[in-house]
XYZ file of C-alpha atoms in Angstrom:
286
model
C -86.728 80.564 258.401
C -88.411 76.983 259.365
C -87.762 73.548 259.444
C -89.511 70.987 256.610
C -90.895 67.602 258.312
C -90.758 64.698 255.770
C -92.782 61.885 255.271
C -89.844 59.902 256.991
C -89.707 61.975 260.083
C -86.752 63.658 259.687
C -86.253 67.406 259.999
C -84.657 69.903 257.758
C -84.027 73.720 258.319
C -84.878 75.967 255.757
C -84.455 79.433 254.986
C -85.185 82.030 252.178
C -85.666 85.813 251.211
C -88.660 86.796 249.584
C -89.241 90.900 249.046
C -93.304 92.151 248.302
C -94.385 95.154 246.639
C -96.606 98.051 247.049
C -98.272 98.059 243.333
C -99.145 101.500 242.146
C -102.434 100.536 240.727
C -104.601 97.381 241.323
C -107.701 95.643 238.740
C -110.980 94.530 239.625
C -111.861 91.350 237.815
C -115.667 90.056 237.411
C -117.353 86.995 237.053
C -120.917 86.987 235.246
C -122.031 84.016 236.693
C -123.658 84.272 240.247
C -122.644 82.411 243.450
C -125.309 79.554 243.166
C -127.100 80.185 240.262
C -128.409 77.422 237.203
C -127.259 77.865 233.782
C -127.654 76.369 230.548
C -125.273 73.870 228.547
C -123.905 76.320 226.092
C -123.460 78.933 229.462
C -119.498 80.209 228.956
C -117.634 81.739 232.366
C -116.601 85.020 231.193
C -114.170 86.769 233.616
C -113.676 90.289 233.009
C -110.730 92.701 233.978
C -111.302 96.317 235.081
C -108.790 97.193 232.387
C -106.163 96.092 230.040
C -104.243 92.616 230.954
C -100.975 92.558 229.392
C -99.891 89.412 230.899
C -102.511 87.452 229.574
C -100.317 83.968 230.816
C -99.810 85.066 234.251
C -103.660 85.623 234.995
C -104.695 82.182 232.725
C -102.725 80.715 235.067
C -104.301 81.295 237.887
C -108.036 80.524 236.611
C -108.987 76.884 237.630
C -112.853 74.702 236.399
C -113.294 71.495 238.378
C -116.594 69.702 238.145
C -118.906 66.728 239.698
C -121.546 65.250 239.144
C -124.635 64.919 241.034
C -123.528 63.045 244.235
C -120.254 64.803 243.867
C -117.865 62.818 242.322
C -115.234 64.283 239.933
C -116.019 63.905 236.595
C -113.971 65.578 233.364
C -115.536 67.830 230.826
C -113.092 69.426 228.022
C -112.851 72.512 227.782
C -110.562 75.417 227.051
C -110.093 79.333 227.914
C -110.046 81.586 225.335
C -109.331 85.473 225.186
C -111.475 87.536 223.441
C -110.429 90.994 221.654
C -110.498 94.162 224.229
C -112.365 96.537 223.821
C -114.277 99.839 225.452
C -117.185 97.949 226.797
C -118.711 100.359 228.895
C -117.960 103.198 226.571
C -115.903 105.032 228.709
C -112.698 105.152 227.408
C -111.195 102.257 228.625
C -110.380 99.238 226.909
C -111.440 96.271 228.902
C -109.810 92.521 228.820
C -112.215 89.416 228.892
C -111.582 85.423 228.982
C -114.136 83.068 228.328
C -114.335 79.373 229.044
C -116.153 77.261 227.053
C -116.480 73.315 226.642
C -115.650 71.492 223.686
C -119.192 70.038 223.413
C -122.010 71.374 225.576
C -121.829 70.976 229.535
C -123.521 67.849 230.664
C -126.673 68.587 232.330
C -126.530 68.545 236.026
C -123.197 69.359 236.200
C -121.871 71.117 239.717
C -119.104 73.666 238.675
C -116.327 75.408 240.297
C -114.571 78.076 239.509
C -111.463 79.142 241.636
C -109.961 82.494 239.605
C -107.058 83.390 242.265
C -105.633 87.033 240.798
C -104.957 88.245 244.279
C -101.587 89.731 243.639
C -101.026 88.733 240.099
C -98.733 90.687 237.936
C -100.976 91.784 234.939
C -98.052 93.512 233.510
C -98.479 97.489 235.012
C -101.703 96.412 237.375
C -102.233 93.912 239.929
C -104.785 91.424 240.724
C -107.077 93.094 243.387
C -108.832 89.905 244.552
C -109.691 86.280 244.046
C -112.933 85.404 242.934
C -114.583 82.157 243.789
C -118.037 80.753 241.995
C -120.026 77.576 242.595
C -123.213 76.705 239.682
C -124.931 74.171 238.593
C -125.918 73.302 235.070
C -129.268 72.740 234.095
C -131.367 70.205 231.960
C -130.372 69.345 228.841
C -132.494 72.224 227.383
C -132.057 73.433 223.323
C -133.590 75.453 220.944
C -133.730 74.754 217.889
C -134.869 76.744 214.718
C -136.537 75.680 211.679
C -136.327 78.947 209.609
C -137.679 77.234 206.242
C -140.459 75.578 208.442
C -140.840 78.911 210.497
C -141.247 77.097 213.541
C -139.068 76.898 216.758
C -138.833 74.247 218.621
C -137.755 73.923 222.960
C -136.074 70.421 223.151
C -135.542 68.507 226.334
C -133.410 65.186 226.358
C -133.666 65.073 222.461
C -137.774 65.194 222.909
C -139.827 68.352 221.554
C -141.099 70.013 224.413
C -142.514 72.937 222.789
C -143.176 73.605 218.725
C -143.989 77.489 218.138
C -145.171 78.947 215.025
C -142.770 82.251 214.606
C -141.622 84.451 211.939
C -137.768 85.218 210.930
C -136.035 87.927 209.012
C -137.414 88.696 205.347
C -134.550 87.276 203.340
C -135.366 88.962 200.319
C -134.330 92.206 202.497
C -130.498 92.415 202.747
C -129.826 93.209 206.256
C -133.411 91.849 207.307
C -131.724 87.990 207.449
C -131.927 85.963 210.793
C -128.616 85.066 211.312
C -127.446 81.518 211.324
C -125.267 79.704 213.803
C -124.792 78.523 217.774
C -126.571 81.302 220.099
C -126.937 81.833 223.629
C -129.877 83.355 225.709
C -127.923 85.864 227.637
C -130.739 88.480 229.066
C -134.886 88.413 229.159
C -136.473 91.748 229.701
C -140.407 92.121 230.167
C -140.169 95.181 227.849
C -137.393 96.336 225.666
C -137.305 99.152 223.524
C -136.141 98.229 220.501
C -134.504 100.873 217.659
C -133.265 100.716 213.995
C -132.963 103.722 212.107
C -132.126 101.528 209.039
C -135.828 100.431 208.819
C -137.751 103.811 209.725
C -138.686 102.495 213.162
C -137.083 103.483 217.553
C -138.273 103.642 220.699
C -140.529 100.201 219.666
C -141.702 98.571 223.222
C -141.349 95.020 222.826
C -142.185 92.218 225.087
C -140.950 89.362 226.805
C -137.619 89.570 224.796
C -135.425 87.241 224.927
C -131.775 88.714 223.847
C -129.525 85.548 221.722
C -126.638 87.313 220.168
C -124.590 90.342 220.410
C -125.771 92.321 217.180
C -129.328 92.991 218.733
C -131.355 89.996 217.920
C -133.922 89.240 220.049
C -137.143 86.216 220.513
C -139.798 88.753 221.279
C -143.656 88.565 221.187
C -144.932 90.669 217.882
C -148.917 91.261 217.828
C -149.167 92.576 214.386
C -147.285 89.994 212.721
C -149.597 87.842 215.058
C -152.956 89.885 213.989
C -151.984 89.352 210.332
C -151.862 85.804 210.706
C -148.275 84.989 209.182
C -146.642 83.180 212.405
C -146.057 79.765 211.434
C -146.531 80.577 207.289
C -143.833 83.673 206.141
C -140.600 85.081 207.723
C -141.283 88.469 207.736
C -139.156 90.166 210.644
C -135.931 92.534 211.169
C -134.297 89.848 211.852
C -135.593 88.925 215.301
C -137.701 85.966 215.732
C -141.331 86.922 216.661
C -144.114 84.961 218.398
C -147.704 85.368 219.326
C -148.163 87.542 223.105
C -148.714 84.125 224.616
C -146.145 81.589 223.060
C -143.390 84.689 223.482
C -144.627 84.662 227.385
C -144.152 80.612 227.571
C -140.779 80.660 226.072
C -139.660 83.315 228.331
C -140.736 81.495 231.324
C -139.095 78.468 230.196
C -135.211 79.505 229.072
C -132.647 81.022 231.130
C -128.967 82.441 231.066
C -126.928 80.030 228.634
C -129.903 77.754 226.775
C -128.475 77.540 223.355
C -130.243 78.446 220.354
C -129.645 77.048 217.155
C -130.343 78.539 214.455
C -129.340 77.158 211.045
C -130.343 77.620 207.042
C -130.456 80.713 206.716
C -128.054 83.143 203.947
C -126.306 85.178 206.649
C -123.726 83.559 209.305
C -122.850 85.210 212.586
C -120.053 87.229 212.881
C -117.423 85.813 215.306
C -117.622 89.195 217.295
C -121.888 88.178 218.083
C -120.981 85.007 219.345
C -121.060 84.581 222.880
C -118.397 82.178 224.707
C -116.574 81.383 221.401
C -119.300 79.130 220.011
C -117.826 79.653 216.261
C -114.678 78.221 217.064
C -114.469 73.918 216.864
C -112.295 73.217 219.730
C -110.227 70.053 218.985
């Protein structure tokens, strides 16, 4: 029970019945993200459940992007949420819901974003929402990579200017299965050292370094030394289908992208499959 003050003054009692619940099971929900960090334009939010959503409406719902500018001021940037298929992510067992947002275009650089996902006590349809989840980043400079697989050169663009031109080395397209693949990717990890395996072409337990992971079906910007030592960078595509630079160009690049830089790779015979894009980059969103 209460009493309502209007914007007139006057009073009015009200009075209501509302019952909770004691849910038998509650789901953890992540945000890859981090409080505070930089990103790049093509950087999706992913929010991931602990489990199976059923209700996929009721926890949409709830999921919120406002953004500013600079100095703060509201500004509007299209975008859209989109769910992707579950699966067993971890392996374990358990299939695993995840919804990405992603803009129509690319984020504008400098943008501050918010993300309010309140799924305390939301109804997923058997679990409940076991807490809200609150993220504030920033988008970085307009930075791009772009591929030139004919040209076998990559190129770092800032503001539409060539910041860096690498000679590199893509898949051997005369090798089905060896093909670069084309379309939108996103740096999504960078690892010193990564050991790299494919029993298709003879070869595991390869140490590569400073890789730079761009899709989800294990392709990879990576410093190569032999290709190096054998003087094809910049003059034959002669890879797995990972793009390989020099020891000290691979070391640059890795310095200079982060989480969410696009890279675009185009030309080539092979297209990404929709499942190795990250954030939904093969859809056009109208």
């Amino acid at each position: 029970t209460g009493t309502a003050k209007a914007a007139d003054g006057s009073e009015h009692p009200v009075d209501g019945t509302l019952t909770t619940v004691k849910p038998t099971s509650t789901m953890a929900a992540y945000v890859q993200i981090p409080d505070g960090a930089t990103v790049g334009v093509a950087a999706p939010i992913i929010v991931t459940f602990a489990g199976e959503v059923k209700d996929r409406a009721a926890a949409e719902k709830m999921l919120k992007v406002t953004t500013t500018d600079k100095s703060g001021k509201k500004i509007d940037v299209q975008g859209s949420w989109g769910w992707m298929q579950d699966e067993d992510i971890q392996g374990k067992g358990v299939k695993q819901s995840r919804v990405h947002f992603r803009t129509k275009d690319f984020w504008p650089a400098g943008t501050q974003v918010h993300l309010e996902a309140n799924l305390y006590g939301v109804n997923y349809g058997g679990a409940w929402g076991r807490e809200d989840i609150v993220r504030n980043f920033k988008i970085g400079p307009n930075m791009q990579v772009k591929a030139d697989v004919n040209a076998h050169r990559l190129y770092v663009v800032v503001n539409d200017e060539i910041v860096k031109n690498f000679p590199v080395a893509y898949g051997k397209e005369s090798v089905p299965g060896r093909n670069t693949v084309s379309g939108v990717h996103v740096i999504t990890d960078k690892h010193p050292t990564f050991s790299m395996c494919n029993p298709k072409y003879d070869y595991c337990n390869v140490t590569e370094h400073w890789a730079v992971r761009i899709n989800n079906n294990g392709e990879f910007i990576h410093a190569n030394p032999q290709v190096a030592k054998q003087g094809l960078l910049g003059k034959a595509n002669v890879s797995h289908g990972c793009v390989n630079m020099s020891m000290k160009d691979a070391k640059t690049f890795y310095d200079m992208v982060y989480y969410g830089v696009p890279v675009d790779i185009d030309g080539t015979k092979v297209q990404m499959s929709s499942s190795d894009y990250l954030g939904g980059w093969s859809v056009t969103l109208h």
